[in-house]
Amino acid sequence: MHGHAHGHHHHGGGDFNRAFAIGTALNLGFVAVEAFYGWKVDSLALLADAAHNLSDVAGLVLAWAGAWAGRIRPDARHTYGWQRASILAAFANAVLLLVAMGGLGLEAVQRLAQPQPMHGWTVIWVAAAGIVVNTATALLFLRGQDDLNVRGAFLHMAADALVSLAVVVAGALYLWQGWGWIDPVMSLIVAVVIVWGTLGLLRESIHLLFDGVPRQVDAQAVRAYLRALPGVTQVHDLHIWAMSTTQVALSARLVAPSGHPGDAVLREASEMLRDQHRIEHATLQFSQTPIGPSCEPPRP
């Protein structure tokens, strides 16, 4: 005897179209201003920060595209739609940022050999404007931390605010002490900090691309809950994976020797998986006898 429950519950993530549009426009404008003044006063810190901001504009566009693709309706050829595009966008975002920081690090090392004079006040005022722009953009994505794609955008903007703060510090130290090497050194420090923060985004996006269990889901707790359902004696073929940066799916085969427990149990299980374990799509199959080897871990 077999029974199937397939629950679909869509929530979370929110619509960040307006946030992406405002953030992209603000950062494009600031990149133009920062690149112009960086070129005018020959400041590596400003030019590097402009390049970094440009990469983050590309990252915002990627994240925006991923969020948009995730809302495309499923069809006969793509029965889940294009929801995984948001995970791919988060991965591309991380790679793009790492490449940009690699270029920044290389340029900073080369500039260390030949320190250049800085226009301290110009650097300070332009970077201070960057703090305002990047902080405002980061706040647009503050409420979307459950979405890896939106979290990537938030982390980039928050990191940019820190980068701009570091540039302000570099300009102030140059005015105070006249250290010509402070510009590339500060750029190197910033690059290292951002790379360190980006590695987590890269690891998590790769994990989800290869159908890893999302970090917010406790697989053992889910297995224990399914095993405790009325009449269930074994849990087979339990799979938990991310359909997108906000949607989690589950499938499992439950052995219930006494037969199907009824639709009420299925509804309750679906709601519990959604509310307690944040699993949006649950497919449960019941059988009275085991089919193949059990996937349950050995009991002590």
Tab-separated table of C-alpha atoms in Angstrom:
chain	number	residue	atom	x	y	z
A	1	MET	CA	0.000	0.000	0.000
A	2	HIS	CA	1.468	3.361	-0.982
A	3	GLY	CA	0.618	6.915	-0.116
A	4	HIS	CA	2.161	10.126	-1.317
A	5	ALA	CA	2.178	13.602	0.177
A	6	HIS	CA	3.634	16.451	-1.768
A	7	GLY	CA	3.399	19.762	0.039
A	8	HIS	CA	4.233	23.049	-1.658
A	9	HIS	CA	4.561	26.126	0.490
A	10	HIS	CA	6.020	29.305	-0.922
A	11	HIS	CA	7.202	31.993	1.408
A	12	GLY	CA	10.323	33.896	2.378
A	13	GLY	CA	12.866	35.640	0.202
A	14	GLY	CA	10.646	38.619	-0.517
A	15	ASP	CA	10.677	40.789	-3.591
A	16	PHE	CA	13.936	42.744	-3.722
A	17	ASN	CA	13.475	44.231	-7.214
A	18	ARG	CA	13.347	47.763	-5.833
A	19	ALA	CA	16.371	47.176	-3.592
A	20	PHE	CA	18.403	45.773	-6.492
A	21	ALA	CA	17.410	48.679	-8.768
A	22	ILE	CA	18.265	51.362	-6.205
A	23	GLY	CA	21.485	49.632	-5.154
A	24	THR	CA	22.661	49.206	-8.740
A	25	ALA	CA	21.945	52.842	-9.632
A	26	LEU	CA	23.625	54.217	-6.502
A	27	ASN	CA	26.750	52.135	-6.971
A	28	LEU	CA	27.079	52.824	-10.691
A	29	GLY	CA	27.002	56.552	-9.963
A	30	PHE	CA	29.538	56.217	-7.187
A	31	VAL	CA	31.862	54.053	-9.308
A	32	ALA	CA	31.960	56.795	-11.951
A	33	VAL	CA	32.781	59.484	-9.366
A	34	GLU	CA	35.365	57.365	-7.565
A	35	ALA	CA	37.103	56.210	-10.740
A	36	PHE	CA	37.299	59.803	-12.022
A	37	TYR	CA	38.905	61.157	-8.847
A	38	GLY	CA	41.117	58.091	-8.461
A	39	TRP	CA	42.448	58.669	-11.969
A	40	LYS	CA	42.750	62.421	-11.397
A	41	VAL	CA	44.856	62.107	-8.224
A	42	ASP	CA	46.450	58.742	-9.140
A	43	SER	CA	45.227	56.986	-5.984
A	44	LEU	CA	45.474	53.206	-6.048
A	45	ALA	CA	43.132	52.971	-3.061
A	46	LEU	CA	40.411	54.923	-4.894
A	47	LEU	CA	40.926	53.137	-8.219
A	48	ALA	CA	40.980	49.737	-6.492
A	49	ASP	CA	37.850	50.581	-4.533
A	50	ALA	CA	36.173	51.753	-7.760
A	51	ALA	CA	37.089	48.469	-9.458
A	52	HIS	CA	35.780	46.576	-6.444
A	53	ASN	CA	32.551	48.586	-6.502
A	54	LEU	CA	32.210	47.881	-10.222
A	55	SER	CA	32.553	44.164	-9.551
A	56	ASP	CA	29.869	44.519	-6.903
A	57	VAL	CA	27.594	46.258	-9.406
A	58	ALA	CA	28.080	43.217	-11.613
A	59	GLY	CA	27.411	41.075	-8.554
A	60	LEU	CA	24.192	42.966	-7.820
A	61	VAL	CA	23.076	42.495	-11.416
A	62	LEU	CA	23.899	38.782	-11.205
A	63	ALA	CA	21.968	38.435	-7.950
A	64	TRP	CA	19.070	40.403	-9.431
A	65	ALA	CA	19.053	38.172	-12.511
A	66	GLY	CA	19.158	35.071	-10.311
A	67	ALA	CA	16.232	36.294	-8.213
A	68	TRP	CA	14.253	37.113	-11.373
A	69	ALA	CA	15.008	33.739	-13.007
A	70	GLY	CA	13.871	31.968	-9.851
A	71	ARG	CA	10.373	33.369	-10.366
A	72	ILE	CA	9.975	31.997	-13.900
A	73	ARG	CA	7.065	29.564	-13.915
A	74	PRO	CA	7.835	25.841	-14.356
A	75	ASP	CA	7.091	24.217	-17.703
A	76	ALA	CA	7.214	20.747	-19.231
A	77	ARG	CA	10.981	20.906	-19.745
A	78	HIS	CA	11.869	22.646	-16.469
A	79	THR	CA	9.473	21.225	-13.920
A	80	TYR	CA	11.134	23.125	-11.054
A	81	GLY	CA	11.405	26.324	-13.099
A	82	TRP	CA	14.735	28.171	-12.919
A	83	GLN	CA	14.963	28.445	-9.149
A	84	ARG	CA	18.538	27.167	-8.998
A	85	ALA	CA	19.652	30.274	-10.908
A	86	SER	CA	19.767	32.108	-7.570
A	87	ILE	CA	22.321	29.590	-6.235
A	88	LEU	CA	24.366	29.890	-9.419
A	89	ALA	CA	24.253	33.688	-9.107
A	90	ALA	CA	25.561	33.504	-5.534
A	91	PHE	CA	28.419	31.256	-6.726
A	92	ALA	CA	29.269	33.579	-9.643
A	93	ASN	CA	29.117	36.536	-7.264
A	94	ALA	CA	31.704	34.941	-4.967
A	95	VAL	CA	34.011	34.025	-7.858
A	96	LEU	CA	33.754	37.534	-9.331
A	97	LEU	CA	34.678	39.122	-6.022
A	98	LEU	CA	37.638	36.778	-5.505
A	99	VAL	CA	38.981	37.578	-8.990
A	100	ALA	CA	38.614	41.317	-8.341
A	101	MET	CA	40.472	41.022	-5.049
A	102	GLY	CA	43.225	39.016	-6.725
A	103	GLY	CA	43.742	41.840	-9.198
A	104	LEU	CA	43.733	44.381	-6.376
A	105	GLY	CA	46.318	42.396	-4.428
A	106	LEU	CA	48.637	42.099	-7.428
A	107	GLU	CA	48.461	45.819	-8.178
A	108	ALA	CA	49.059	46.687	-4.508
A	109	VAL	CA	52.191	44.501	-4.353
A	110	GLN	CA	53.549	46.172	-7.488
A	111	ARG	CA	52.770	49.632	-6.096
A	112	LEU	CA	54.582	48.810	-2.836
A	113	ALA	CA	57.853	48.707	-4.788
A	114	GLN	CA	57.209	52.242	-6.043
A	115	PRO	CA	55.047	54.191	-3.562
A	116	GLN	CA	53.131	57.113	-5.042
A	117	PRO	CA	52.123	60.396	-3.377
A	118	MET	CA	48.468	60.747	-2.323
A	119	HIS	CA	46.024	63.641	-2.467
A	120	GLY	CA	44.883	62.955	1.047
A	121	TRP	CA	41.818	65.202	1.299
A	122	THR	CA	40.429	64.157	-2.090
A	123	VAL	CA	40.841	60.500	-1.155
A	124	ILE	CA	39.175	61.055	2.213
A	125	TRP	CA	36.106	62.904	0.899
A	126	VAL	CA	35.468	60.517	-1.999
A	127	ALA	CA	35.868	57.454	0.230
A	128	ALA	CA	33.599	59.051	2.873
A	129	ALA	CA	30.909	59.358	0.210
A	130	GLY	CA	31.490	55.648	-0.484
A	131	ILE	CA	30.779	54.803	3.148
A	132	VAL	CA	27.386	56.509	2.871
A	133	VAL	CA	26.477	54.901	-0.481
A	134	ASN	CA	27.578	51.386	0.476
A	135	THR	CA	25.984	51.471	3.920
A	136	ALA	CA	22.689	52.685	2.439
A	137	THR	CA	22.798	49.914	-0.171
A	138	ALA	CA	23.635	47.247	2.425
A	139	LEU	CA	20.647	48.312	4.529
A	140	LEU	CA	18.368	47.642	1.541
A	141	PHE	CA	19.248	43.939	1.838
A	142	LEU	CA	19.398	43.700	5.619
A	143	ARG	CA	16.062	41.880	5.964
A	144	GLY	CA	16.902	39.140	3.432
A	145	GLN	CA	19.611	37.213	5.295
A	146	ASP	CA	17.819	33.874	4.901
A	147	ASP	CA	18.346	34.075	1.141
A	148	LEU	CA	21.953	33.201	0.181
A	149	ASN	CA	21.654	35.341	-2.941
A	150	VAL	CA	20.453	38.414	-1.037
A	151	ARG	CA	22.941	37.721	1.771
A	152	GLY	CA	25.729	37.791	-0.804
A	153	ALA	CA	24.577	41.219	-1.971
A	154	PHE	CA	24.388	42.445	1.630
A	155	LEU	CA	27.859	41.137	2.499
A	156	HIS	CA	29.358	42.780	-0.582
A	157	MET	CA	27.860	46.144	0.239
A	158	ALA	CA	28.806	45.907	3.919
A	159	ALA	CA	32.346	44.943	2.890
A	160	ASP	CA	32.444	47.924	0.519
A	161	ALA	CA	31.556	50.237	3.385
A	162	LEU	CA	34.511	48.807	5.319
A	163	VAL	CA	36.759	49.207	2.267
A	164	SER	CA	35.790	52.875	1.989
A	165	LEU	CA	36.449	53.313	5.709
A	166	ALA	CA	39.913	51.809	5.222
A	167	VAL	CA	40.581	54.276	2.393
A	168	VAL	CA	39.578	57.167	4.670
A	169	VAL	CA	42.025	55.876	7.283
A	170	ALA	CA	44.769	55.582	4.661
A	171	GLY	CA	44.204	59.178	3.533
A	172	ALA	CA	44.259	60.456	7.126
A	173	LEU	CA	47.459	58.586	7.961
A	174	TYR	CA	49.108	59.940	4.821
A	175	LEU	CA	48.202	63.504	5.774
A	176	TRP	CA	49.431	62.909	9.314
A	177	GLN	CA	52.654	60.989	8.701
A	178	GLY	CA	53.308	61.269	4.967
A	179	TRP	CA	53.590	57.490	4.568
A	180	GLY	CA	53.627	56.786	0.831
A	181	TRP	CA	53.288	53.060	1.384
A	182	ILE	CA	50.036	53.279	3.368
A	183	ASP	CA	47.846	53.281	0.241
A	184	PRO	CA	48.935	49.860	-1.149
A	185	VAL	CA	49.278	48.346	2.335
A	186	MET	CA	45.715	49.334	3.223
A	187	SER	CA	44.562	47.926	-0.135
A	188	LEU	CA	46.250	44.592	0.656
A	189	ILE	CA	44.666	44.430	4.110
A	190	VAL	CA	41.237	45.121	2.660
A	191	ALA	CA	41.720	42.478	-0.048
A	192	VAL	CA	42.651	39.834	2.537
A	193	VAL	CA	39.663	40.687	4.747
A	194	ILE	CA	37.216	40.543	1.839
A	195	VAL	CA	38.640	37.281	0.482
A	196	TRP	CA	38.304	35.731	3.936
A	197	GLY	CA	34.662	36.790	4.138
A	198	THR	CA	33.889	35.700	0.579
A	199	LEU	CA	35.187	32.150	1.032
A	200	GLY	CA	32.163	31.322	3.194
A	201	LEU	CA	29.784	32.453	0.450
A	202	LEU	CA	31.756	30.430	-2.101
A	203	ARG	CA	31.741	27.266	0.038
A	204	GLU	CA	28.025	27.494	0.782
A	205	SER	CA	27.031	28.142	-2.836
A	206	ILE	CA	29.131	25.162	-4.038
A	207	HIS	CA	27.587	23.032	-1.289
A	208	LEU	CA	24.084	23.888	-2.504
A	209	LEU	CA	24.989	23.441	-6.181
A	210	PHE	CA	25.940	19.859	-5.369
A	211	ASP	CA	22.652	19.223	-3.540
A	212	GLY	CA	24.083	19.516	-0.051
A	213	VAL	CA	21.682	19.849	2.875
A	214	PRO	CA	21.118	23.611	3.451
A	215	ARG	CA	22.800	24.894	6.599
A	216	GLN	CA	19.493	25.926	8.205
A	217	VAL	CA	18.184	22.335	8.105
A	218	ASP	CA	19.148	19.732	10.719
A	219	ALA	CA	18.976	16.486	8.730
A	220	GLN	CA	19.177	14.282	11.820
A	221	ALA	CA	16.306	16.140	13.480
A	222	VAL	CA	14.222	15.751	10.313
A	223	ARG	CA	14.946	12.020	10.187
A	224	ALA	CA	14.015	11.667	13.878
A	225	TYR	CA	10.736	13.514	13.318
A	226	LEU	CA	9.771	11.347	10.332
A	227	ARG	CA	10.735	8.208	12.237
A	228	ALA	CA	8.402	9.276	15.078
A	229	LEU	CA	5.325	9.648	12.836
A	230	PRO	CA	2.447	7.312	13.800
A	231	GLY	CA	3.009	3.768	12.486
A	232	VAL	CA	6.428	4.521	10.907
A	233	THR	CA	9.187	2.022	11.697
A	234	GLN	CA	11.887	2.982	9.182
A	235	VAL	CA	12.960	5.943	7.046
A	236	HIS	CA	14.417	5.100	3.621
A	237	ASP	CA	15.917	7.266	0.883
A	238	LEU	CA	15.810	10.547	2.775
A	239	HIS	CA	17.043	13.375	0.548
A	240	ILE	CA	17.122	17.076	1.435
A	241	TRP	CA	18.359	19.666	-1.049
A	242	ALA	CA	18.018	23.318	-2.053
A	243	MET	CA	15.885	24.136	-5.066
A	244	SER	CA	16.949	27.783	-4.761
A	245	THR	CA	18.475	30.087	-2.179
A	246	THR	CA	15.097	30.203	-0.392
A	247	GLN	CA	13.295	26.955	-1.305
A	248	VAL	CA	14.221	23.605	0.275
A	249	ALA	CA	12.895	20.228	-0.892
A	250	LEU	CA	12.695	16.804	0.751
A	251	SER	CA	11.793	13.315	-0.389
A	252	ALA	CA	11.632	10.165	1.727
A	253	ARG	CA	10.142	6.682	1.758
A	254	LEU	CA	8.590	5.716	5.096
A	255	VAL	CA	7.912	2.111	6.101
A	256	ALA	CA	4.576	1.779	7.937
A	257	PRO	CA	3.701	-1.942	8.407
A	258	SER	CA	0.188	-1.146	9.607
A	259	GLY	CA	-0.626	0.776	6.439
A	260	HIS	CA	-1.139	4.354	5.376
A	261	PRO	CA	-1.543	6.617	8.469
A	262	GLY	CA	-4.099	8.882	6.791
A	263	ASP	CA	-4.220	12.287	5.150
A	264	ALA	CA	-4.344	14.136	8.467
A	265	VAL	CA	-0.897	12.796	9.392
A	266	LEU	CA	0.463	13.812	5.987
A	267	ARG	CA	-0.881	17.338	6.316
A	268	GLU	CA	0.553	17.675	9.815
A	269	ALA	CA	3.929	16.346	8.664
A	270	SER	CA	4.038	18.764	5.748
A	271	GLU	CA	3.203	21.726	7.997
A	272	MET	CA	5.728	20.672	10.633
A	273	LEU	CA	8.505	20.286	8.055
A	274	ARG	CA	7.695	23.761	6.761
A	275	ASP	CA	7.313	25.545	10.096
A	276	GLN	CA	9.961	23.800	12.205
A	277	HIS	CA	12.536	22.774	9.588
A	278	ARG	CA	11.910	25.365	6.834
A	279	ILE	CA	11.377	22.710	4.161
A	280	GLU	CA	9.029	24.137	1.557
A	281	HIS	CA	8.498	21.070	-0.659
A	282	ALA	CA	8.019	17.668	0.989
A	283	THR	CA	7.348	14.426	-0.885
A	284	LEU	CA	6.611	11.460	1.391
A	285	GLN	CA	5.890	7.918	0.212
A	286	PHE	CA	4.524	5.245	2.530
A	287	SER	CA	4.968	1.507	2.066
A	288	GLN	CA	4.073	-1.439	4.294
A	289	THR	CA	7.255	-3.377	3.562
A	290	PRO	CA	10.850	-2.206	3.031
A	291	ILE	CA	12.021	-1.911	-0.582
A	292	GLY	CA	15.776	-2.297	-0.793
A	293	PRO	CA	18.296	-1.520	1.963
A	294	SER	CA	17.437	1.038	4.616
A	295	CYS	CA	19.200	4.381	4.587
A	296	GLU	CA	18.839	4.730	8.322
A	297	PRO	CA	22.052	5.027	10.321
A	298	PRO	CA	22.797	2.077	12.613
A	299	ARG	CA	21.191	2.331	16.010
A	300	PRO	CA	23.382	2.168	19.125
